[in-house]
Amino acid sequence: MNRLGTVIGFTFKNKVRTKSFLITTLLLALVMTIGIHVPFFIQLFQGDDAAGNKIGIAAQENTEIAQQIEDYVAELPDNDIVFVRMEDEDTAALNKQAQTQDLAGYLQIVTAPPAADGSTAFPQVSYVSEGGSVPTDVQAVLQPALESAKTRFITEGALSDEQIAQLTTPVQLGASSYDETSGTGTAGAEEDKFNPMNFITVYVLMTLFFFSAMLTGNMIASEVTSEKSSRVMEILITSVSPLTQMFGKVIGVFLVGLLQIAVFGVTIAVNLMLPYNRDVLAGFDLDFSQMPYDVLIYGLIFYVLGYFLYALLYAAVGSIVSRTEDLGQAVTPLTMLSLAAFYIGIFSLNNTDSLLMKISSFVPFTSPTTMIARIGLGEIAFWEIAVSLVLLLASIFFFGWLSAKIYRTGVLMYGKRPSFKELRKAMKAYKI
């Protein structure tokens, strides 16, 4: 145990002091900082948003309709559009006035010619701006306001304000299962699953596992291969047992990965706590009091277990490679496995109860991502989680035993990469 601690400490200090670790960590922290500040930079270069939210209304004789549009928009929650009445009738004068007052654009409401039967038609409304198009956020506000004004124009007071509001409100189509309609389902629990914090937690944990498996796994394999190619392994093998070396490297690099994650977490937290970034975060309407701690705990458990499963295999693969040039080709199968686990989970976030997700959540190589997606965004029984954990633990013990035998024989086999027959024959001489 004492020697295991020595190997862990040596591996941790050796990796943390390398230029590659320091430069990579600082660059990624810098990229995260820049990414978090992008909305602030955009707002800074755009200048004052108040000017961009000022819209003119050229109503001419249709002042009543213009007033209805203003009243409708004024009652909308979180509305920041300000209307400015424009008195000119000439289009050239209106354009000059809009540019002088720095308006984003203006609504031109023109009385439509009478219909064929002599009835009065709803006025023609157009949005005039420098770009000649309606911004998406402005369209989302003006469209229902115009529909409400048109309804009032057609009904001519026959409907009350409440009836007009109901008429212009879109119908919401709900969804439920057979069990929920019969009273045996848990509709409330289903709704709670699909809150933003659940989705963000699942997405972050899945991404964290993928990058950890890729970066730290390759770090372990490259270190073993470099020691073997430089013949340092022959010296190490006489003082520390191969089994102690392998598990010491795996745990040491795991601690290095945790340190890197902690640095990134502190970087994100510090940047988000800045005053101007807190306002941007508030715009996403995130409630951190709804943090799904059960999903977070399960996610960390699957993350740690999944890491050790992949790390042991990376160490075994690195031990049978004699040259660092051949390492990329040797770890390709493990890279494909981690990619499959990540992509199956990411592309199935909207359908966590599919057959593919259910099968993948019991496969040890994919369960660290797919199972956490099912826990956070789907419906899953506790026995499924327990079975997945048992299978993952059993796989760690089995592949740990297999990796130890491969590592013990592989670190002293030089030259070309050994074949499966040669490796199996050498492994028979070593019993664990």
Coordinates of C-alpha atoms in Angstrom, one line a residue:
M1 CA 0.0 0.0 0.0
N2 CA 2.9 2.3 0.8
R3 CA 4.4 1.8 -2.6
L4 CA 1.0 2.3 -4.3
G5 CA 0.8 5.7 -2.6
T6 CA 4.3 6.5 -3.8
V7 CA 3.4 5.7 -7.4
I8 CA 0.2 7.7 -7.2
G9 CA 2.0 10.7 -5.8
F10 CA 4.8 10.5 -8.3
T11 CA 2.4 10.2 -11.2
F12 CA 0.3 13.1 -10.0
K13 CA 3.2 15.5 -9.4
N14 CA 4.9 14.4 -12.7
K15 CA 1.8 15.1 -14.8
V16 CA 0.9 18.4 -13.1
R17 CA 4.3 19.8 -13.6
T18 CA 4.5 19.1 -17.3
K19 CA 4.2 22.0 -19.8
S20 CA 1.5 20.2 -21.8
F21 CA -0.8 19.9 -18.8
L22 CA -0.2 23.6 -17.8
I23 CA -0.6 25.0 -21.3
T24 CA -3.7 22.8 -22.1
T25 CA -5.4 23.7 -18.8
L26 CA -4.7 27.4 -19.2
L27 CA -5.8 27.5 -22.8
L28 CA -9.1 25.6 -22.1
A29 CA -9.8 27.9 -19.1
L30 CA -9.1 30.9 -21.4
V31 CA -11.5 29.5 -24.1
M32 CA -14.2 29.0 -21.4
T33 CA -13.7 32.6 -20.2
I34 CA -14.0 34.0 -23.7
G35 CA -17.1 31.8 -24.4
I36 CA -18.9 33.0 -21.3
H37 CA -18.2 36.6 -22.2
V38 CA -19.4 36.4 -25.8
P39 CA -22.9 37.7 -25.0
F40 CA -21.4 40.6 -23.1
F41 CA -19.0 41.4 -26.0
I42 CA -21.9 41.3 -28.5
Q43 CA -23.9 43.6 -26.3
L44 CA -20.9 45.9 -25.9
F45 CA -20.4 46.2 -29.7
Q46 CA -24.1 46.6 -30.4
G47 CA -24.3 49.6 -28.1
D48 CA -27.5 50.6 -26.4
D49 CA -30.3 48.1 -26.8
A50 CA -32.9 50.7 -26.1
A51 CA -32.5 52.2 -29.5
G52 CA -32.9 48.8 -31.1
N53 CA -36.2 48.3 -29.3
K54 CA -37.8 51.6 -30.4
I55 CA -40.4 51.0 -33.2
G56 CA -42.4 53.7 -34.9
I57 CA -46.1 53.6 -35.9
A58 CA -47.3 55.5 -38.9
A59 CA -51.1 55.1 -38.4
Q60 CA -52.4 58.0 -40.4
E61 CA -56.2 57.8 -39.8
N62 CA -56.0 54.3 -38.2
T63 CA -55.1 55.6 -34.8
E64 CA -57.5 53.2 -33.0
I65 CA -55.8 50.2 -34.4
A66 CA -52.4 51.6 -33.6
Q67 CA -53.6 52.1 -30.0
Q68 CA -54.8 48.5 -29.8
I69 CA -51.4 47.3 -30.9
E70 CA -49.7 49.4 -28.3
D71 CA -52.0 48.3 -25.5
Y72 CA -51.6 44.6 -26.4
V73 CA -47.8 44.8 -26.5
A74 CA -47.7 46.8 -23.2
E75 CA -49.5 44.0 -21.4
L76 CA -47.0 41.3 -22.5
P77 CA -44.6 40.2 -19.7
D78 CA -40.8 40.9 -20.2
N79 CA -41.6 43.2 -23.1
D80 CA -38.9 45.9 -23.9
I81 CA -40.4 47.3 -27.2
V82 CA -41.2 51.0 -27.1
F83 CA -43.5 52.5 -29.7
V84 CA -43.1 56.0 -31.1
R85 CA -46.0 57.7 -32.9
M86 CA -45.0 59.1 -36.4
E87 CA -47.3 61.9 -37.8
D88 CA -45.9 62.2 -41.3
E89 CA -47.8 60.6 -44.2
D90 CA -45.1 60.8 -46.9
T91 CA -42.9 57.7 -47.1
A92 CA -39.7 59.6 -47.7
A93 CA -40.5 61.8 -44.6
L94 CA -41.2 58.7 -42.5
N95 CA -37.9 57.1 -43.5
K96 CA -36.0 60.2 -42.7
Q97 CA -37.8 60.5 -39.3
A98 CA -37.0 56.9 -38.5
Q99 CA -33.3 57.4 -39.2
T100 CA -33.2 60.7 -37.3
Q101 CA -34.8 59.2 -34.2
D102 CA -32.6 56.0 -34.5
L103 CA -35.6 53.7 -34.8
A104 CA -35.2 50.0 -35.5
G105 CA -38.1 50.3 -38.0
Y106 CA -41.7 51.4 -38.1
L107 CA -45.1 50.0 -38.8
Q108 CA -46.9 51.6 -41.7
I109 CA -50.7 51.1 -41.3
V110 CA -52.4 52.1 -44.6
T111 CA -56.2 52.1 -45.1
A112 CA -57.1 49.2 -47.5
P113 CA -59.5 49.9 -50.4
P114 CA -63.1 48.8 -49.9
A115 CA -64.0 45.2 -50.7
A116 CA -66.1 44.2 -53.7
D117 CA -69.3 44.1 -51.6
G118 CA -68.6 47.6 -50.2
S119 CA -67.5 46.4 -46.8
T120 CA -64.4 47.9 -45.1
A121 CA -61.3 45.7 -45.1
F122 CA -58.7 45.6 -42.4
P123 CA -55.8 48.1 -43.1
Q124 CA -52.6 46.9 -44.8
V125 CA -49.7 46.7 -42.3
S126 CA -46.1 46.6 -43.3
Y127 CA -42.8 46.8 -41.3
V128 CA -40.3 49.2 -42.9
S129 CA -36.7 49.0 -41.8
E130 CA -33.2 49.5 -43.2
G131 CA -32.7 45.8 -43.7
G132 CA -36.1 45.2 -45.2
S133 CA -37.0 42.3 -42.9
V134 CA -38.7 41.8 -39.6
P135 CA -36.4 40.6 -36.7
T136 CA -37.6 37.3 -35.1
D137 CA -38.2 38.8 -31.7
V138 CA -40.2 41.7 -33.1
Q139 CA -42.2 39.3 -35.3
A140 CA -43.1 37.2 -32.2
V141 CA -44.5 40.3 -30.5
L142 CA -46.2 42.0 -33.4
Q143 CA -47.9 39.0 -35.0
P144 CA -50.3 38.3 -32.1
A145 CA -50.9 42.0 -31.5
L146 CA -52.0 42.4 -35.2
E147 CA -54.2 39.3 -34.9
S148 CA -55.9 40.7 -31.8
A149 CA -56.4 44.1 -33.5
K150 CA -57.9 42.3 -36.6
T151 CA -60.3 40.3 -34.4
R152 CA -61.5 43.5 -32.8
F153 CA -61.9 45.1 -36.2
I154 CA -64.0 42.3 -37.6
T155 CA -66.2 41.7 -34.6
E156 CA -66.8 45.5 -34.1
G157 CA -67.4 45.2 -30.3
A158 CA -69.5 42.0 -30.5
L159 CA -66.9 40.2 -28.3
S160 CA -65.6 41.2 -24.9
D161 CA -61.9 41.6 -24.2
E162 CA -61.7 38.2 -22.5
Q163 CA -63.3 36.5 -25.4
I164 CA -60.9 38.2 -27.9
A165 CA -58.0 37.1 -25.7
Q166 CA -59.2 33.5 -25.7
L167 CA -59.7 33.6 -29.4
T168 CA -56.2 34.8 -30.1
T169 CA -54.5 32.5 -27.6
P170 CA -52.9 29.5 -29.4
V171 CA -54.3 26.1 -28.3
Q172 CA -51.8 24.1 -26.3
L173 CA -51.7 20.4 -27.3
G174 CA -50.9 18.2 -24.3
A175 CA -49.6 14.7 -24.2
S176 CA -50.2 11.8 -21.8
S177 CA -50.0 8.0 -21.7
Y178 CA -52.7 5.4 -21.3
D179 CA -51.6 4.8 -17.7
E180 CA -51.9 8.6 -16.9
T181 CA -55.4 8.9 -18.4
S182 CA -56.6 5.9 -16.4
G183 CA -55.1 7.3 -13.2
T184 CA -52.3 4.8 -12.7
G185 CA -49.5 7.0 -14.1
T186 CA -47.4 9.7 -12.5
A187 CA -47.8 12.7 -14.7
G188 CA -46.4 15.1 -12.2
A189 CA -43.2 13.2 -11.9
E190 CA -42.9 13.1 -15.7
E191 CA -43.2 16.8 -15.9
D192 CA -40.5 17.3 -13.3
K193 CA -38.1 15.2 -15.3
F194 CA -38.1 17.7 -18.2
N195 CA -36.9 20.8 -16.4
P196 CA -33.9 22.7 -17.7
M197 CA -31.7 21.8 -14.7
N198 CA -32.1 18.1 -15.3
F199 CA -31.2 18.5 -19.0
I200 CA -28.1 20.6 -18.2
T201 CA -26.9 18.3 -15.5
V202 CA -27.2 15.2 -17.7
Y203 CA -25.6 16.9 -20.7
V204 CA -22.6 18.2 -18.5
L205 CA -22.1 14.8 -16.9
M206 CA -22.1 13.0 -20.3
T207 CA -19.7 15.5 -21.8
L208 CA -17.5 15.3 -18.8
F209 CA -17.3 11.5 -18.9
F210 CA -16.5 11.5 -22.7
F211 CA -13.6 14.0 -22.5
S212 CA -12.2 12.4 -19.3
A213 CA -12.2 8.9 -20.9
M214 CA -10.5 10.3 -24.0
L215 CA -8.0 12.7 -22.5
T216 CA -7.0 10.8 -19.3
G217 CA -7.1 7.4 -21.0
N218 CA -4.7 8.6 -23.7
M219 CA -2.5 10.2 -21.0
I220 CA -2.2 6.8 -19.2
A221 CA -1.5 4.9 -22.4
S222 CA 1.1 7.4 -23.6
E223 CA 2.9 7.4 -20.3
V224 CA 3.2 3.6 -20.1
T225 CA 4.4 3.5 -23.8
S226 CA 6.9 6.2 -23.3
E227 CA 8.4 4.5 -20.2
K228 CA 8.5 1.3 -22.1
S229 CA 10.1 2.7 -25.2
S230 CA 12.8 4.5 -23.2
R231 CA 13.6 1.3 -21.2
V232 CA 12.8 3.1 -17.9
M233 CA 10.3 0.3 -17.4
E234 CA 13.1 -2.2 -16.9
I235 CA 14.3 -0.2 -13.9
L236 CA 10.8 0.4 -12.5
I237 CA 9.8 -3.2 -12.7
T238 CA 12.6 -4.3 -10.3
S239 CA 11.4 -1.9 -7.5
V240 CA 7.6 -1.8 -7.9
S241 CA 5.4 -4.7 -9.0
P242 CA 3.6 -4.2 -12.3
L243 CA 0.2 -4.4 -10.6
T244 CA 1.1 -1.5 -8.3
Q245 CA 2.5 0.5 -11.2
M246 CA -0.7 0.1 -13.2
F247 CA -3.2 1.0 -10.5
G248 CA -0.9 3.8 -9.2
K249 CA -0.8 5.4 -12.7
V250 CA -4.6 5.0 -13.1
I251 CA -5.4 6.6 -9.8
G252 CA -2.7 9.3 -10.2
V253 CA -4.0 10.4 -13.6
F254 CA -7.6 10.3 -12.2
L255 CA -6.5 12.8 -9.6
V256 CA -4.9 14.9 -12.3
G257 CA -8.3 14.9 -14.2
L258 CA -10.1 15.9 -11.0
L259 CA -7.7 18.8 -10.5
Q260 CA -8.3 19.9 -14.1
I261 CA -12.1 19.7 -13.7
A262 CA -11.9 21.7 -10.5
V263 CA -9.9 24.4 -12.3
F264 CA -12.5 24.6 -15.0
G265 CA -15.4 24.6 -12.5
V266 CA -13.8 27.5 -10.5
T267 CA -13.2 29.4 -13.8
I268 CA -16.8 29.0 -14.9
A269 CA -18.1 30.0 -11.4
V270 CA -16.0 33.1 -11.1
N271 CA -17.0 34.3 -14.6
L272 CA -20.7 33.7 -14.0
M273 CA -20.6 35.6 -10.8
L274 CA -19.5 38.8 -12.5
P275 CA -22.3 41.4 -12.4
Y276 CA -22.8 41.7 -16.2
N277 CA -22.7 37.9 -16.6
R278 CA -25.2 37.4 -13.8
D279 CA -27.7 39.4 -15.8
V280 CA -27.2 37.2 -18.8
L281 CA -27.6 34.1 -16.7
A282 CA -30.8 35.5 -15.3
G283 CA -32.2 35.8 -18.8
F284 CA -32.1 32.0 -19.2
D285 CA -34.5 31.6 -16.3
L286 CA -32.5 28.9 -14.5
D287 CA -33.4 28.0 -11.0
F288 CA -30.4 26.4 -9.2
S289 CA -32.6 25.5 -6.3
Q290 CA -34.1 22.8 -8.6
M291 CA -30.8 21.1 -9.0
P292 CA -31.5 17.3 -9.3
Y293 CA -29.1 16.1 -6.6
D294 CA -30.1 12.4 -7.1
V295 CA -29.2 12.7 -10.8
L296 CA -25.9 14.4 -9.8
I297 CA -25.0 11.7 -7.3
Y298 CA -25.8 8.8 -9.7
G299 CA -24.0 10.6 -12.4
L300 CA -20.8 11.0 -10.4
I301 CA -21.0 7.3 -9.4
F302 CA -21.3 6.2 -13.0
Y303 CA -18.6 8.7 -14.0
V304 CA -16.0 7.3 -11.6
L305 CA -16.8 3.7 -12.3
G306 CA -16.8 4.3 -16.1
Y307 CA -13.5 6.1 -15.9
F308 CA -11.8 3.2 -14.1
L309 CA -13.2 0.7 -16.6
Y310 CA -11.7 2.7 -19.6
A311 CA -8.5 3.7 -17.8
L312 CA -7.6 0.1 -17.0
L313 CA -8.0 -0.9 -20.6
Y314 CA -6.0 2.1 -21.8
A315 CA -3.2 1.1 -19.5
A316 CA -3.3 -2.5 -20.8
V317 CA -3.2 -1.4 -24.4
G318 CA -0.3 1.1 -23.7
S319 CA 1.7 -1.8 -22.2
I320 CA 1.7 -3.9 -25.4
V321 CA 2.9 -1.0 -27.6
S322 CA 6.6 -0.4 -27.9
R323 CA 6.6 2.8 -29.9
T324 CA 4.6 5.9 -29.3
E325 CA 4.0 6.2 -33.1
D326 CA 1.8 3.0 -32.9
L327 CA -0.2 4.1 -29.9
G328 CA -2.9 6.0 -31.9
Q329 CA -3.8 2.9 -33.9
A330 CA -3.7 0.6 -30.8
V331 CA -6.2 2.7 -28.8
T332 CA -8.6 3.2 -31.7
P333 CA -11.0 0.4 -30.5
L334 CA -11.3 2.1 -27.1
T335 CA -11.8 5.5 -28.8
M336 CA -14.6 4.1 -30.9
L337 CA -16.2 2.6 -27.7
S338 CA -16.2 5.9 -25.9
L339 CA -17.5 7.7 -29.0
A340 CA -20.4 5.2 -29.2
A341 CA -21.2 5.7 -25.6
F342 CA -21.3 9.5 -26.0
Y343 CA -23.2 9.6 -29.3
I344 CA -25.9 7.1 -28.3
G345 CA -26.6 9.1 -25.2
I346 CA -26.5 12.6 -26.8
F347 CA -28.7 11.7 -29.8
S348 CA -31.2 9.9 -27.6
L349 CA -31.8 12.6 -25.0
N350 CA -35.3 13.2 -26.5
N351 CA -36.1 9.5 -26.5
T352 CA -34.6 8.0 -23.4
D353 CA -37.1 5.1 -23.2
S354 CA -36.1 3.7 -26.6
L355 CA -35.0 0.1 -27.0
L356 CA -31.5 1.2 -27.9
M357 CA -31.1 3.2 -24.7
K358 CA -32.5 0.4 -22.5
I359 CA -30.1 -2.1 -24.0
S360 CA -27.1 0.3 -23.9
S361 CA -27.8 1.2 -20.2
F362 CA -26.9 -2.4 -19.3
V363 CA -23.7 -2.6 -21.4
P364 CA -20.8 -1.5 -19.2
F365 CA -19.0 0.4 -21.9
T366 CA -22.1 2.6 -22.7
S367 CA -23.9 2.6 -19.4
P368 CA -22.0 5.6 -17.8
T369 CA -23.7 7.9 -20.3
T370 CA -27.0 6.2 -21.3
M371 CA -28.0 5.2 -17.8
I372 CA -27.5 8.7 -16.4
A373 CA -29.6 10.0 -19.3
R374 CA -32.4 7.6 -18.4
I375 CA -32.2 8.6 -14.8
G376 CA -32.3 12.3 -15.5
L377 CA -34.7 12.5 -18.4
G378 CA -36.7 9.3 -18.4
E379 CA -38.6 6.8 -16.3
I380 CA -36.5 4.1 -14.8
A381 CA -37.0 1.6 -12.0
F382 CA -34.4 1.3 -9.1
W383 CA -33.7 -2.3 -10.0
E384 CA -32.5 -1.3 -13.4
I385 CA -30.0 1.1 -11.9
A386 CA -28.8 -1.5 -9.4
V387 CA -28.4 -4.1 -12.2
S388 CA -26.4 -1.7 -14.3
L389 CA -24.1 -0.8 -11.4
V390 CA -23.5 -4.5 -10.6
L391 CA -22.6 -5.2 -14.2
L392 CA -20.3 -2.2 -14.3
L393 CA -18.5 -3.2 -11.1
A394 CA -18.2 -6.8 -12.4
S395 CA -16.7 -5.6 -15.6
I396 CA -14.2 -3.4 -13.7
F397 CA -13.0 -6.4 -11.7
F398 CA -12.9 -8.7 -14.7
F399 CA -11.1 -6.2 -17.0
G400 CA -8.9 -5.1 -14.1
W401 CA -7.8 -8.7 -13.7
L402 CA -7.3 -9.1 -17.4
S403 CA -5.5 -5.7 -17.8
A404 CA -3.2 -6.6 -14.9
K405 CA -2.1 -9.9 -16.7
I406 CA -1.7 -8.0 -20.0
Y407 CA 0.3 -5.2 -18.3
R408 CA 2.5 -7.7 -16.4
T409 CA 3.6 -9.4 -19.6
G410 CA 3.3 -6.5 -22.1
V411 CA 5.7 -4.1 -20.4
L412 CA 8.6 -6.4 -21.0
M413 CA 7.8 -7.4 -24.5
Y414 CA 9.7 -5.2 -27.0
G415 CA 9.9 -5.1 -30.8
K416 CA 6.8 -5.5 -32.8
R417 CA 3.4 -5.6 -31.2
P418 CA 2.8 -9.1 -29.8
S419 CA 0.0 -11.2 -31.4
F420 CA -2.9 -12.5 -29.4
K421 CA -1.4 -16.0 -29.5
E422 CA 2.0 -14.8 -28.1
L423 CA 0.3 -12.6 -25.5
R424 CA -2.0 -15.4 -24.3
K425 CA 0.9 -17.7 -24.0
A426 CA 2.9 -15.2 -21.9
M427 CA -0.1 -14.4 -19.7
K428 CA -0.5 -18.1 -18.7
A429 CA 2.9 -17.8 -16.9
Y430 CA 1.6 -15.1 -14.7
K431 CA -1.2 -15.8 -12.2
I432 CA -3.1 -13.3 -10.2

